[in-house]
PDB file of C-alpha atoms in Angstrom:
ATOM      1  CA  UNK R   1      68.631  27.920 -53.486  1.00 46.00           C
ATOM      2  CA  UNK R   2      68.956  24.907 -55.667  1.00 49.00           C
ATOM      3  CA  UNK R   3      67.823  22.548 -52.885  1.00 48.00           C
ATOM      4  CA  UNK R   4      64.741  24.665 -52.112  1.00 47.00           C
ATOM      5  CA  UNK R   5      63.564  24.546 -55.718  1.00 45.00           C
ATOM      6  CA  UNK R   6      63.921  20.776 -55.737  1.00 44.00           C
ATOM      7  CA  UNK R   7      61.895  20.427 -52.502  1.00 42.00           C
ATOM      8  CA  UNK R   8      59.172  22.708 -53.821  1.00 43.00           C
ATOM      9  CA  UNK R   9      59.014  20.772 -57.071  1.00 41.00           C
ATOM     10  CA  UNK R  10      58.791  17.499 -55.177  1.00 42.00           C
ATOM     11  CA  UNK R  11      55.902  18.754 -53.021  1.00 42.00           C
ATOM     12  CA  UNK R  12      53.883  19.914 -56.003  1.00 41.00           C
ATOM     13  CA  UNK R  13      54.250  16.807 -58.155  1.00 43.00           C
ATOM     14  CA  UNK R  14      54.169  13.860 -55.766  1.00 39.00           C
ATOM     15  CA  UNK R  15      50.868  14.302 -53.878  1.00 42.00           C
ATOM     16  CA  UNK R  16      48.774  14.677 -57.036  1.00 42.00           C
ATOM     17  CA  UNK R  17      49.270  11.065 -58.000  1.00 45.00           C
ATOM     18  CA  UNK R  18      48.323   9.827 -54.527  1.00 48.00           C
ATOM     19  CA  UNK R  19      45.404  12.157 -53.859  1.00 45.00           C
ATOM     20  CA  UNK R  20      41.951  11.028 -55.087  1.00 51.00           C
ATOM     21  CA  UNK R  21      40.118  13.472 -57.297  1.00 52.00           C
ATOM     22  CA  UNK R  22      37.800  15.654 -55.235  1.00 55.00           C
ATOM     23  CA  UNK R  23      35.257  16.083 -58.015  1.00 56.00           C
ATOM     24  CA  UNK R  24      34.766  12.320 -58.361  1.00 57.00           C
ATOM     25  CA  UNK R  25      34.043  12.013 -54.623  1.00 59.00           C
ATOM     26  CA  UNK R  26      31.534  14.866 -54.850  1.00 62.00           C
ATOM     27  CA  UNK R  27      29.839  13.325 -57.901  1.00 65.00           C
ATOM     28  CA  UNK R  28      29.665   9.912 -56.217  1.00 67.00           C
ATOM     29  CA  UNK R  29      27.931  11.464 -53.219  1.00 74.00           C
ATOM     30  CA  UNK R  30      25.612  13.456 -55.448  1.00 91.00           C
ATOM     31  CA  UNK R  31      24.278  10.278 -57.088  1.00 93.00           C
ATOM     32  CA  UNK R  32      23.049   9.048 -53.718  1.00 93.00           C
ATOM     33  CA  UNK R  33      21.204  12.336 -53.165  1.00 94.00           C
ATOM     34  CA  UNK R  34      19.610  12.117 -56.613  1.00 95.00           C
ATOM     35  CA  UNK R  35      18.629   8.467 -56.139  1.00 96.00           C
ATOM     36  CA  UNK R  36      17.019   9.180 -52.738  1.00 96.00           C
ATOM     37  CA  UNK R  37      15.158  12.175 -54.182  1.00 97.00           C
ATOM     38  CA  UNK R  38      13.810  10.126 -57.122  1.00 96.00           C
ATOM     39  CA  UNK R  39      12.755   7.270 -54.843  1.00 96.00           C
ATOM     40  CA  UNK R  40      11.001   9.736 -52.542  1.00 97.00           C
ATOM     41  CA  UNK R  41       9.301  11.362 -55.530  1.00 96.00           C
ATOM     42  CA  UNK R  42       7.927   7.955 -56.567  1.00 94.00           C
ATOM     43  CA  UNK R  43       6.716   6.969 -53.092  1.00 94.00           C
ATOM     44  CA  UNK R  44       5.067  10.340 -52.428  1.00 96.00           C
ATOM     45  CA  UNK R  45       3.433  10.256 -55.860  1.00 94.00           C
ATOM     46  CA  UNK R  46       1.950   6.828 -55.138  1.00 93.00           C
ATOM     47  CA  UNK R  47       0.772   8.040 -51.729  1.00 94.00           C
ATOM     48  CA  UNK R  48      -0.796  11.130 -53.342  1.00 94.00           C
ATOM     49  CA  UNK R  49      -2.568   8.880 -55.835  1.00 93.00           C
ATOM     50  CA  UNK R  50      -3.858   6.704 -52.992  1.00 93.00           C
ATOM     51  CA  UNK R  51      -5.138   9.780 -51.140  1.00 93.00           C
ATOM     52  CA  UNK R  52      -6.925  11.055 -54.244  1.00 93.00           C
ATOM     53  CA  UNK R  53      -8.493   7.656 -54.955  1.00 92.00           C
ATOM     54  CA  UNK R  54      -9.695   7.235 -51.375  1.00 92.00           C
ATOM     55  CA  UNK R  55     -11.165  10.736 -51.347  1.00 93.00           C
ATOM     56  CA  UNK R  56     -12.814  10.310 -54.733  1.00 92.00           C
ATOM     57  CA  UNK R  57     -14.547   7.079 -53.690  1.00 92.00           C
ATOM     58  CA  UNK R  58     -15.415   8.325 -50.211  1.00 93.00           C
ATOM     59  CA  UNK R  59     -13.469   5.569 -48.492  1.00 92.00           C
ATOM     60  CA  UNK R  60     -10.768   5.652 -45.835  1.00 91.00           C
ATOM     61  CA  UNK R  61      -7.181   5.257 -46.955  1.00 89.00           C
ATOM     62  CA  UNK R  62      -6.158   1.596 -46.760  1.00 88.00           C
ATOM     63  CA  UNK R  63      -3.434  -0.787 -47.896  1.00 88.00           C
ATOM     64  CA  UNK R  64      -5.358  -1.870 -50.993  1.00 89.00           C
ATOM     65  CA  UNK R  65      -5.264   1.644 -52.399  1.00 87.00           C
ATOM     66  CA  UNK R  66      -1.499   1.902 -51.763  1.00 86.00           C
ATOM     67  CA  UNK R  67      -0.906  -1.437 -53.443  1.00 89.00           C
ATOM     68  CA  UNK R  68      -3.055  -0.357 -56.377  1.00 89.00           C
ATOM     69  CA  UNK R  69      -0.846   2.696 -56.761  1.00 88.00           C
ATOM     70  CA  UNK R  70       2.333   0.614 -56.787  1.00 89.00           C
ATOM     71  CA  UNK R  71       0.814  -1.847 -59.266  1.00 89.00           C
ATOM     72  CA  UNK R  72      -0.193   1.007 -61.581  1.00 89.00           C
ATOM     73  CA  UNK R  73       3.297   2.494 -61.244  1.00 86.00           C
ATOM     74  CA  UNK R  74       4.861  -0.840 -62.203  1.00 86.00           C
ATOM     75  CA  UNK R  75       2.556  -1.227 -65.211  1.00 87.00           C
ATOM     76  CA  UNK R  76       3.326   2.351 -66.393  1.00 79.00           C
ATOM     77  CA  UNK R  77      -0.250   3.528 -66.389  1.00 75.00           C
ATOM     78  CA  UNK R  78      -0.805   7.268 -66.370  1.00 81.00           C
ATOM     79  CA  UNK R  79      -3.416   7.290 -63.585  1.00 85.00           C
ATOM     80  CA  UNK R  80      -0.824   7.263 -60.837  1.00 87.00           C
ATOM     81  CA  UNK R  81       0.664  10.576 -61.995  1.00 87.00           C
ATOM     82  CA  UNK R  82      -2.316  12.369 -60.488  1.00 90.00           C
ATOM     83  CA  UNK R  83      -0.386  11.958 -57.231  1.00 92.00           C
ATOM     84  CA  UNK R  84       2.092  14.612 -58.410  1.00 94.00           C
ATOM     85  CA  UNK R  85      -0.358  17.207 -57.078  1.00 95.00           C
ATOM     86  CA  UNK R  86       0.602  15.931 -53.629  1.00 95.00           C
ATOM     87  CA  UNK R  87       4.247  14.979 -54.065  1.00 96.00           C
ATOM     88  CA  UNK R  88       5.683  18.052 -55.802  1.00 97.00           C
ATOM     89  CA  UNK R  89       4.522  20.619 -53.204  1.00 97.00           C
ATOM     90  CA  UNK R  90       5.574  18.334 -50.345  1.00 97.00           C
ATOM     91  CA  UNK R  91       9.056  17.782 -51.773  1.00 97.00           C
ATOM     92  CA  UNK R  92       9.462  21.484 -52.547  1.00 97.00           C
ATOM     93  CA  UNK R  93       8.656  22.316 -48.914  1.00 97.00           C
ATOM     94  CA  UNK R  94      11.193  19.761 -47.677  1.00 97.00           C
ATOM     95  CA  UNK R  95      13.796  20.963 -50.177  1.00 97.00           C
ATOM     96  CA  UNK R  96      13.347  24.626 -49.247  1.00 97.00           C
ATOM     97  CA  UNK R  97      13.618  23.811 -45.547  1.00 97.00           C
ATOM     98  CA  UNK R  98      16.797  21.747 -45.872  1.00 97.00           C
ATOM     99  CA  UNK R  99      18.406  24.122 -48.360  1.00 96.00           C
ATOM    100  CA  UNK R 100      17.969  26.883 -45.775  1.00 96.00           C
ATOM    101  CA  UNK R 101      20.123  24.874 -43.382  1.00 96.00           C
ATOM    102  CA  UNK R 102      22.616  23.985 -46.127  1.00 96.00           C
ATOM    103  CA  UNK R 103      23.047  27.558 -47.370  1.00 96.00           C
ATOM    104  CA  UNK R 104      23.598  28.844 -43.835  1.00 96.00           C
ATOM    105  CA  UNK R 105      26.237  26.155 -43.370  1.00 96.00           C
ATOM    106  CA  UNK R 106      27.942  27.395 -46.530  1.00 95.00           C
ATOM    107  CA  UNK R 107      27.722  30.981 -45.280  1.00 95.00           C
ATOM    108  CA  UNK R 108      29.403  30.071 -41.981  1.00 95.00           C
ATOM    109  CA  UNK R 109      31.916  27.780 -43.758  1.00 94.00           C
ATOM    110  CA  UNK R 110      30.580  24.666 -42.053  1.00 95.00           C
ATOM    111  CA  UNK R 111      30.994  21.469 -44.050  1.00 94.00           C
ATOM    112  CA  UNK R 112      27.611  19.872 -44.766  1.00 95.00           C
ATOM    113  CA  UNK R 113      26.076  17.575 -47.360  1.00 94.00           C
ATOM    114  CA  UNK R 114      23.284  18.401 -49.743  1.00 94.00           C
ATOM    115  CA  UNK R 115      19.851  17.248 -48.535  1.00 96.00           C
ATOM    116  CA  UNK R 116      19.085  13.541 -48.353  1.00 96.00           C
ATOM    117  CA  UNK R 117      15.430  12.541 -48.802  1.00 97.00           C
ATOM    118  CA  UNK R 118      14.019   9.466 -47.098  1.00 96.00           C
ATOM    119  CA  UNK R 119      11.470   7.459 -49.083  1.00 96.00           C
ATOM    120  CA  UNK R 120       8.796   5.482 -47.272  1.00 93.00           C
ATOM    121  CA  UNK R 121       6.357   3.114 -48.954  1.00 85.00           C
ATOM    122  CA  UNK R 122       3.576   3.850 -46.441  1.00 80.00           C
ATOM    123  CA  UNK R 123       3.665   6.778 -43.998  1.00 81.00           C
ATOM    124  CA  UNK R 124       3.234   9.912 -46.122  1.00 89.00           C
ATOM    125  CA  UNK R 125       5.485   8.630 -48.877  1.00 92.00           C
ATOM    126  CA  UNK R 126       8.501  10.056 -47.066  1.00 95.00           C
ATOM    127  CA  UNK R 127      10.163  10.086 -43.679  1.00 95.00           C
ATOM    128  CA  UNK R 128      11.479  13.587 -44.381  1.00 95.00           C
ATOM    129  CA  UNK R 129      14.822  15.024 -45.363  1.00 96.00           C
ATOM    130  CA  UNK R 130      18.050  15.921 -43.611  1.00 96.00           C
ATOM    131  CA  UNK R 131      21.528  17.290 -44.141  1.00 96.00           C
ATOM    132  CA  UNK R 132      24.619  15.861 -42.525  1.00 95.00           C
ATOM    133  CA  UNK R 133      26.874  18.442 -40.864  1.00 95.00           C
ATOM    134  CA  UNK R 134      30.387  17.016 -41.071  1.00 94.00           C
ATOM    135  CA  UNK R 135      32.446  19.675 -39.308  1.00 94.00           C
ATOM    136  CA  UNK R 136      32.167  20.967 -35.754  1.00 93.00           C
ATOM    137  CA  UNK R 137      30.276  24.181 -35.072  1.00 93.00           C
ATOM    138  CA  UNK R 138      32.409  26.468 -32.928  1.00 92.00           C
ATOM    139  CA  UNK R 139      30.250  29.580 -32.592  1.00 94.00           C
ATOM    140  CA  UNK R 140      26.900  29.814 -30.849  1.00 94.00           C
ATOM    141  CA  UNK R 141      25.740  32.392 -33.366  1.00 95.00           C
ATOM    142  CA  UNK R 142      26.443  30.092 -36.321  1.00 94.00           C
ATOM    143  CA  UNK R 143      24.636  27.217 -34.594  1.00 93.00           C
ATOM    144  CA  UNK R 144      21.658  29.482 -33.955  1.00 95.00           C
ATOM    145  CA  UNK R 145      21.513  30.737 -37.543  1.00 95.00           C
ATOM    146  CA  UNK R 146      21.898  27.275 -39.063  1.00 95.00           C
ATOM    147  CA  UNK R 147      19.167  25.934 -36.761  1.00 93.00           C
ATOM    148  CA  UNK R 148      16.751  28.799 -37.312  1.00 93.00           C
ATOM    149  CA  UNK R 149      17.133  28.853 -41.068  1.00 88.00           C
TER     150      UNK R 149
END
C-alpha cells in the first residue's frame, strides 16, 4: 500500500513540470487567427473602397484605384472606410461558413482549428477561409455532416 501511494504521487507531480501549458499553446494559435482576420479585414476594406470609387466614377476597376485605397489607408484618411460596406458582409459569410464546419467538428469530437482567413491585396481582398482538421475522421456520417455544414 505504501509503495502504491508513492507511485501515484510521483505520477501526479512529475509530469506537470515537463508538460507545456495547454492554454498558452491555444492562445499562441489564436493570435495567428486574429492577425489573419485583421489583415483580411483591411485588404477587403481597401478592395471595397476601390469598387465603390470605380463605380462612382463610371470607370473599370484598375490598379490605380487599389493603390489609391492603400495610400489612403496608410495616411489614415476616413474615405477608405466606405469599403466596410463590402468587407463586413463578405467576412461574415466566410465566418459563418467556416464556423459551421468547426462546430460540427466539435460535435463529432474531431480536433480542428478555428478559421484562418487569407488576405489578398488584389483578388477580392481575400483568398477565402479554411479550418485545419488535425485528427482523422473515422465515420462516414461525421465526414458527411462536417462537409455539408
